[in-house]
mmCIF file of C-alpha atoms in Angstrom:
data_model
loop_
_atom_site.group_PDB
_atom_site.id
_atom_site.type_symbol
_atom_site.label_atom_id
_atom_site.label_comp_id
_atom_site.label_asym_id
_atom_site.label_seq_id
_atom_site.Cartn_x
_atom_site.Cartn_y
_atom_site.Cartn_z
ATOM 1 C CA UNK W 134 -16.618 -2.497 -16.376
ATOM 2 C CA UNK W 135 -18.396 -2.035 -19.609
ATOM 3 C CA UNK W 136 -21.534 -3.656 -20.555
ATOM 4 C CA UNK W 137 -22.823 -3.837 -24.223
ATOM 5 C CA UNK W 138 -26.615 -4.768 -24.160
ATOM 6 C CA UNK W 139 -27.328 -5.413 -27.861
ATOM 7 C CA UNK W 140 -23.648 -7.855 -27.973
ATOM 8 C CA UNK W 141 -24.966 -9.326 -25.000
ATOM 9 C CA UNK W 142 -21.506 -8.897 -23.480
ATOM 10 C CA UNK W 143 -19.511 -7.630 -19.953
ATOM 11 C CA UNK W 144 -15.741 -7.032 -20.091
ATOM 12 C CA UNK W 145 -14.754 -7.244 -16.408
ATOM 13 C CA UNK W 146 -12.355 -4.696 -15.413
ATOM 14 C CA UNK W 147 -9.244 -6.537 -14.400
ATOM 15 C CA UNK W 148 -6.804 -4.005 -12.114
ATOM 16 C CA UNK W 149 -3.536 -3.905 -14.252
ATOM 17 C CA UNK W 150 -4.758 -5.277 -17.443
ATOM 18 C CA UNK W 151 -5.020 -3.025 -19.634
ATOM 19 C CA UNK W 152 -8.577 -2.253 -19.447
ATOM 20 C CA UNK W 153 -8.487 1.349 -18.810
ATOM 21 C CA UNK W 154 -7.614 2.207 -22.404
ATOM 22 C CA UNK W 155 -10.559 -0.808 -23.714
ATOM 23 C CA UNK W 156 -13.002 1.787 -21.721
ATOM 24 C CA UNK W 157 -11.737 4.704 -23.649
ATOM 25 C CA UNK W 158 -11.712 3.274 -26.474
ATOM 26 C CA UNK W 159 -15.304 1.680 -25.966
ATOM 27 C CA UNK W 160 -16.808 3.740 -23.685
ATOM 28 C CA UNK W 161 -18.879 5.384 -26.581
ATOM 29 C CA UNK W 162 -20.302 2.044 -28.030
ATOM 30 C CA UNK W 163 -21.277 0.623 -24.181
ATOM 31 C CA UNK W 164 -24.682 0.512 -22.949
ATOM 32 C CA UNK W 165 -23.281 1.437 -19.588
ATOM 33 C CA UNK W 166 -20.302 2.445 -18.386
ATOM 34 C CA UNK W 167 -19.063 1.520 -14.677
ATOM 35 C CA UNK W 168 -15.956 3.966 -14.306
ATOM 36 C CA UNK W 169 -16.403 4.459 -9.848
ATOM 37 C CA UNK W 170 -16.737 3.768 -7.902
ATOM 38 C CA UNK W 171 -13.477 1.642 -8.109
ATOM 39 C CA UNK W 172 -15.138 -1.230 -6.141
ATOM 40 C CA UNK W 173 -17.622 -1.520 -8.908
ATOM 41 C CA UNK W 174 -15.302 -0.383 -11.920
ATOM 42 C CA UNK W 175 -13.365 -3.034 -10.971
ATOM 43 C CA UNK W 176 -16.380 -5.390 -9.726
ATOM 44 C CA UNK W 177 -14.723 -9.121 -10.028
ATOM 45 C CA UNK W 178 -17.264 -12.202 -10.667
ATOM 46 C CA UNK W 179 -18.820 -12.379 -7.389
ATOM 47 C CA UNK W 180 -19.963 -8.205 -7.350
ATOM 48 C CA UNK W 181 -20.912 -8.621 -11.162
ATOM 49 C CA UNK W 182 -23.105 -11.479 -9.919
ATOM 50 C CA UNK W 183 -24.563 -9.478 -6.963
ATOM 51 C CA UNK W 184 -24.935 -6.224 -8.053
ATOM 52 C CA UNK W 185 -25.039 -6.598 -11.877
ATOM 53 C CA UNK W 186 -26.433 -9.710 -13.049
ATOM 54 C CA UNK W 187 -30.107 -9.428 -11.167
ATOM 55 C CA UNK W 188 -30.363 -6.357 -13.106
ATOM 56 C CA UNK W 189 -29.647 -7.375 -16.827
ATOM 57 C CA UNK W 190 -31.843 -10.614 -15.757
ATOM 58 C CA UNK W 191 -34.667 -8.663 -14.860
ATOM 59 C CA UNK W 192 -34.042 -6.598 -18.421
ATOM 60 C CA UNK W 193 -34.720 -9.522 -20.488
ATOM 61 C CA UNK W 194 -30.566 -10.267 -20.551
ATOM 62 C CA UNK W 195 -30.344 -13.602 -18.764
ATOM 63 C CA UNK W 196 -27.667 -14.880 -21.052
ATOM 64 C CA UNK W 197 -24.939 -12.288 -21.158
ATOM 65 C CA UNK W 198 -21.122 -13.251 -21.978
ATOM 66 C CA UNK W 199 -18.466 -12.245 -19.560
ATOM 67 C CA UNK W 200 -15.006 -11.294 -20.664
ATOM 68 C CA UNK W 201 -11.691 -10.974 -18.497
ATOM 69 C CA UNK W 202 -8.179 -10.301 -19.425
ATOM 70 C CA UNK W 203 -5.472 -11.870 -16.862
ATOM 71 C CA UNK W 204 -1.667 -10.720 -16.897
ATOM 72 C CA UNK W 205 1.408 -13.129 -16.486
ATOM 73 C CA UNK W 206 1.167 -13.136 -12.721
ATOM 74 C CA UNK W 207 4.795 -11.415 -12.219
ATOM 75 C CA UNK W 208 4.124 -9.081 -14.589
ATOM 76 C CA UNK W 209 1.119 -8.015 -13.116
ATOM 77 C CA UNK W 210 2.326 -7.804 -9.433
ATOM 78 C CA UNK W 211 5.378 -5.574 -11.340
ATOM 79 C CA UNK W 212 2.349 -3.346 -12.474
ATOM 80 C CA UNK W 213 1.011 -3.300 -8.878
ATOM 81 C CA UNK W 214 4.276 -2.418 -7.261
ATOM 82 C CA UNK W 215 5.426 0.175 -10.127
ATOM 83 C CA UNK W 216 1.956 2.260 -10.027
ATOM 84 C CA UNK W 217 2.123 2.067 -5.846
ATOM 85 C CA UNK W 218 5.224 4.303 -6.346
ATOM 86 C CA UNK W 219 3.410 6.686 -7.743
ATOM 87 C CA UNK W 220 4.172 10.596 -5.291
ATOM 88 C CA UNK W 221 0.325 10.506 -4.281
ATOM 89 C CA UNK W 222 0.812 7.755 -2.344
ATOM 90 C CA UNK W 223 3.660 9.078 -0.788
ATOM 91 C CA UNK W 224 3.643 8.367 3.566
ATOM 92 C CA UNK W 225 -0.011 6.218 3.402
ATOM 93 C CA UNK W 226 0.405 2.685 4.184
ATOM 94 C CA UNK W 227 -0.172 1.726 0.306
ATOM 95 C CA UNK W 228 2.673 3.491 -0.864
ATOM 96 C CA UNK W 229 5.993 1.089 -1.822
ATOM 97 C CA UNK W 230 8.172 3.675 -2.705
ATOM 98 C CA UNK W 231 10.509 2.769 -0.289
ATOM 99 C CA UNK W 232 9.970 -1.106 -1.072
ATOM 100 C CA UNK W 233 11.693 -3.396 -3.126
ATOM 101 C CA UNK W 234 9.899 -6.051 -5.552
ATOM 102 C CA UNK W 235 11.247 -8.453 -3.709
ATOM 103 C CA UNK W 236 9.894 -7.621 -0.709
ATOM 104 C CA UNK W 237 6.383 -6.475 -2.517
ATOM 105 C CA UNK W 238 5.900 -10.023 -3.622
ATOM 106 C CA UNK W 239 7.246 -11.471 -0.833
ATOM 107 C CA UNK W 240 4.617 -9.628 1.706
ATOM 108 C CA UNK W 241 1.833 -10.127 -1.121
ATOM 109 C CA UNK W 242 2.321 -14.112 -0.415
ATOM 110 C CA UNK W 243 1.719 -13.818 2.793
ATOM 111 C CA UNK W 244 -1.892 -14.654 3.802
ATOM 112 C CA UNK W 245 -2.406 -11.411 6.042
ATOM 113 C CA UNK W 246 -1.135 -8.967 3.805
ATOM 114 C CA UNK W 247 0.435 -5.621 4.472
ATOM 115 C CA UNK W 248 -1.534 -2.745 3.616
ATOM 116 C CA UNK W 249 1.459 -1.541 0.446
ATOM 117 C CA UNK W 250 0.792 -5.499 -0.818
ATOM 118 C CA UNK W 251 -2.925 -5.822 -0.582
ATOM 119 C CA UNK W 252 -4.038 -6.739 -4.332
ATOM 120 C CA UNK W 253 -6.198 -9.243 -4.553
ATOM 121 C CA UNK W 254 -5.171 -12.148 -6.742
ATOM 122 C CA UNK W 255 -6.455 -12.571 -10.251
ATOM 123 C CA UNK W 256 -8.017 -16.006 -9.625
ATOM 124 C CA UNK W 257 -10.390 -14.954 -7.174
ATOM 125 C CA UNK W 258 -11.231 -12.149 -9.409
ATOM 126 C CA UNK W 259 -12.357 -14.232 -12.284
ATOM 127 C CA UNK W 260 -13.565 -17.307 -9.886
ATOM 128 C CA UNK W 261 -17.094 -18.732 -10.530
ATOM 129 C CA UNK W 262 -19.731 -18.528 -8.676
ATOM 130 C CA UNK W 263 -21.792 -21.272 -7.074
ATOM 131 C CA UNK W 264 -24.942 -20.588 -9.341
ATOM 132 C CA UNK W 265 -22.947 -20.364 -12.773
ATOM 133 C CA UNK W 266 -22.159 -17.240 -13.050
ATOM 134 C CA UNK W 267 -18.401 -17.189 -14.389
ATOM 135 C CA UNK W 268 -16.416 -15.833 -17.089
ATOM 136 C CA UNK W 269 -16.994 -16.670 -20.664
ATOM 137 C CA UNK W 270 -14.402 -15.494 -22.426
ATOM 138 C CA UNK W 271 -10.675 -15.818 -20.967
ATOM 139 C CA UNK W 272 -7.864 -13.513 -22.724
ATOM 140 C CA UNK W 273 -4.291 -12.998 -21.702
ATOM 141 C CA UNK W 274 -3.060 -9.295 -21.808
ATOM 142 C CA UNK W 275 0.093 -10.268 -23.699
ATOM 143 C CA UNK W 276 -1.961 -11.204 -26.586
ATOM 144 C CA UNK W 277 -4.169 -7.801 -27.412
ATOM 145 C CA UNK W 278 -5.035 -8.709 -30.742
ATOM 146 C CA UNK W 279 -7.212 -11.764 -30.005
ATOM 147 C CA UNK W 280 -9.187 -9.150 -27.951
ATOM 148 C CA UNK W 281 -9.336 -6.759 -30.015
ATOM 149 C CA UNK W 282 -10.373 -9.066 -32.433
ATOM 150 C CA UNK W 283 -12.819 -10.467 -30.823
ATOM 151 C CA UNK W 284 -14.783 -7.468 -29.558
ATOM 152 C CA UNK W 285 -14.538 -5.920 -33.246
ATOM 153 C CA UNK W 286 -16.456 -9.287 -34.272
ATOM 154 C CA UNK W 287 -19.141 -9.195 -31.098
ATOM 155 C CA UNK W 288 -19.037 -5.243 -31.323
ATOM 156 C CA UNK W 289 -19.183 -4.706 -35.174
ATOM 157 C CA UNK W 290 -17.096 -1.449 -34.742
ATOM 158 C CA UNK W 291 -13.454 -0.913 -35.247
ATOM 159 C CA UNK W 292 -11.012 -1.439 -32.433
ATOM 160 C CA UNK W 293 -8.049 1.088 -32.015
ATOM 161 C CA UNK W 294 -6.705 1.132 -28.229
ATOM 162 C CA UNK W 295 -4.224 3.328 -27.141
ATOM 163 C CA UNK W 296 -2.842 3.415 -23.668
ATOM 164 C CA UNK W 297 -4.211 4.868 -20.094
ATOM 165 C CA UNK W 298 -3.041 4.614 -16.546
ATOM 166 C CA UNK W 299 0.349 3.419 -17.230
ATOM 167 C CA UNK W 300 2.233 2.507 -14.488
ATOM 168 C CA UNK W 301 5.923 4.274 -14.122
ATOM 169 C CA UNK W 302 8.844 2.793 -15.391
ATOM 170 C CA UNK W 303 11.092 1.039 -13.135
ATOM 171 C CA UNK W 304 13.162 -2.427 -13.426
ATOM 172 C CA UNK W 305 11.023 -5.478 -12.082
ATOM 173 C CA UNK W 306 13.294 -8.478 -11.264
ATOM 174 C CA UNK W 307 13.113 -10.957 -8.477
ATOM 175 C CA UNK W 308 15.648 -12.727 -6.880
ATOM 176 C CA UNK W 309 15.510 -17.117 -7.306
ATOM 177 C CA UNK W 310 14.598 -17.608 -4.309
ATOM 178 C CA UNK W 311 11.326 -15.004 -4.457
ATOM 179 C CA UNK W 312 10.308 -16.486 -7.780
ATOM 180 C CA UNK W 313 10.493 -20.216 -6.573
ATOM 181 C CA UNK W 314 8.466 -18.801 -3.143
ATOM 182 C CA UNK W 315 5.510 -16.776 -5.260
ATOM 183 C CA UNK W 316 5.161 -19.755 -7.840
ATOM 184 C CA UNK W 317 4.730 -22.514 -5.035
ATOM 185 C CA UNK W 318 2.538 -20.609 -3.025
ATOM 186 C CA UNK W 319 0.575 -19.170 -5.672
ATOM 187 C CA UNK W 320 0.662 -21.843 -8.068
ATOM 188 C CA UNK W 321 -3.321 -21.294 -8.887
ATOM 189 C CA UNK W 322 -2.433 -17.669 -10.580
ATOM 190 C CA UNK W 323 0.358 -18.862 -12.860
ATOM 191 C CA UNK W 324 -2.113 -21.813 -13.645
ATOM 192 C CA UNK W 325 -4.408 -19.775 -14.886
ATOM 193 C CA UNK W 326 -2.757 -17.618 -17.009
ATOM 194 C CA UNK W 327 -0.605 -20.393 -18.518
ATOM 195 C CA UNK W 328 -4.248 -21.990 -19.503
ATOM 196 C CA UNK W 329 -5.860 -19.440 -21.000
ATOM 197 C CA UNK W 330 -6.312 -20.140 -24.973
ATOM 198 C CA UNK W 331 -7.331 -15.985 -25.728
ATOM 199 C CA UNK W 332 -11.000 -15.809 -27.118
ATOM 200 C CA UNK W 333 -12.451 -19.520 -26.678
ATOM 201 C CA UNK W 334 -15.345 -20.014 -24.926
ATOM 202 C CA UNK W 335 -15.048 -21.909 -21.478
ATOM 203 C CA UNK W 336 -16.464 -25.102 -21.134
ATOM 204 C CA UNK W 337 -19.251 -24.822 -18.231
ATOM 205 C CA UNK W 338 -17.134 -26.656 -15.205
#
């Protein structure tokens, strides 16, 4: 999570969005600088609002913009899977090196998850809170340059992101059957990334 107190701005840290590289990048123009740990690096609406928001309120910041960037919903979960691989997690329960996407995405439907499918879901990340607090700004990750340009217009600084934490390469296909199971029963996810116009402010619900 970064926090810029003169823009009056938070950019959530979305797992698997890309936001790794935007703190690089940014880290040196932030007022503060939430890097672990990863519970609050990666604090979704409801921490920012417990943890976070009291603070800038009490600091004379009651009206700060929140940013978040959400990833097609496969294409995240492919992100999940591929970085799970990864030799350090080699014999814990998270590790999937010996699971198929398939499977992955299959178990990460289910409501009791296993331990190697345990993400979280990007919806309840980003969901609103019952006193307002919510995300201001919606992007999608497979449009960078309407972030970048709007944090070089909030941040007055030049943007120039490179990349961190990439996940390993590996092929990410699921069968028809998976993909017709992970859209029905998590229809809310691929709603809200196929509704995201990058950069506009969000309409108080």
């Amino acid at each position: 999570m970064l926090i810029f107190w003169k823009a009056r701005l938070v950019l959530l840290a979305v797992p698997k969005t890309g936001t790794s590289a935007y703190e690089a990048a940014l880290a040196p123009h932030a007022a503060i600088v939430v890097s672990d740990p990863p519970e609050l690096k990666h604090a979704p609406v409801y921490r920012y609002n417990r943890f976070f928001r009291p603070m800038l309120e009490k600091m004379g910041a009651p009206d700060m913009d929140v940013a978040a960037v959400i990833r097609e919903p496969v294409s995240w979960l492919g992100s999940w899977w591929r970085y799970r691989q990864r030799p350090f997690l080699d014999g814990r329960p998270a590790s999937t090196k010996d699971i198929g996407f398939d499977a992955f995405v299959d178990a990460w439907c289910q409501g009791d998850r296993p331990a190697f499918a345990n993400v979280g879901d990007q919806s309840k990340f980003v969901e609103p809170r019952p006193n307002g607090t919510r995300v201001t700004h919606l992007f999608r990750y497979e449009e960078p340059d309407a972030l970048d340009a709007f944090l070089a217009e909030r941040l007055g600084v030049e943007i120039a992101v490179g990349r961190a934490n990439v996940s390993p390469r590996a092929a990410v296909e699921l069968s028809s059957e998976t993909e017709a199971k992970v859209r029905r029963k998590k229809a809310a996810e691929f709603d809200l990334w196929s509704g995201i116009e990058s950069g506009r402010r969000l309409a108080k619900p």
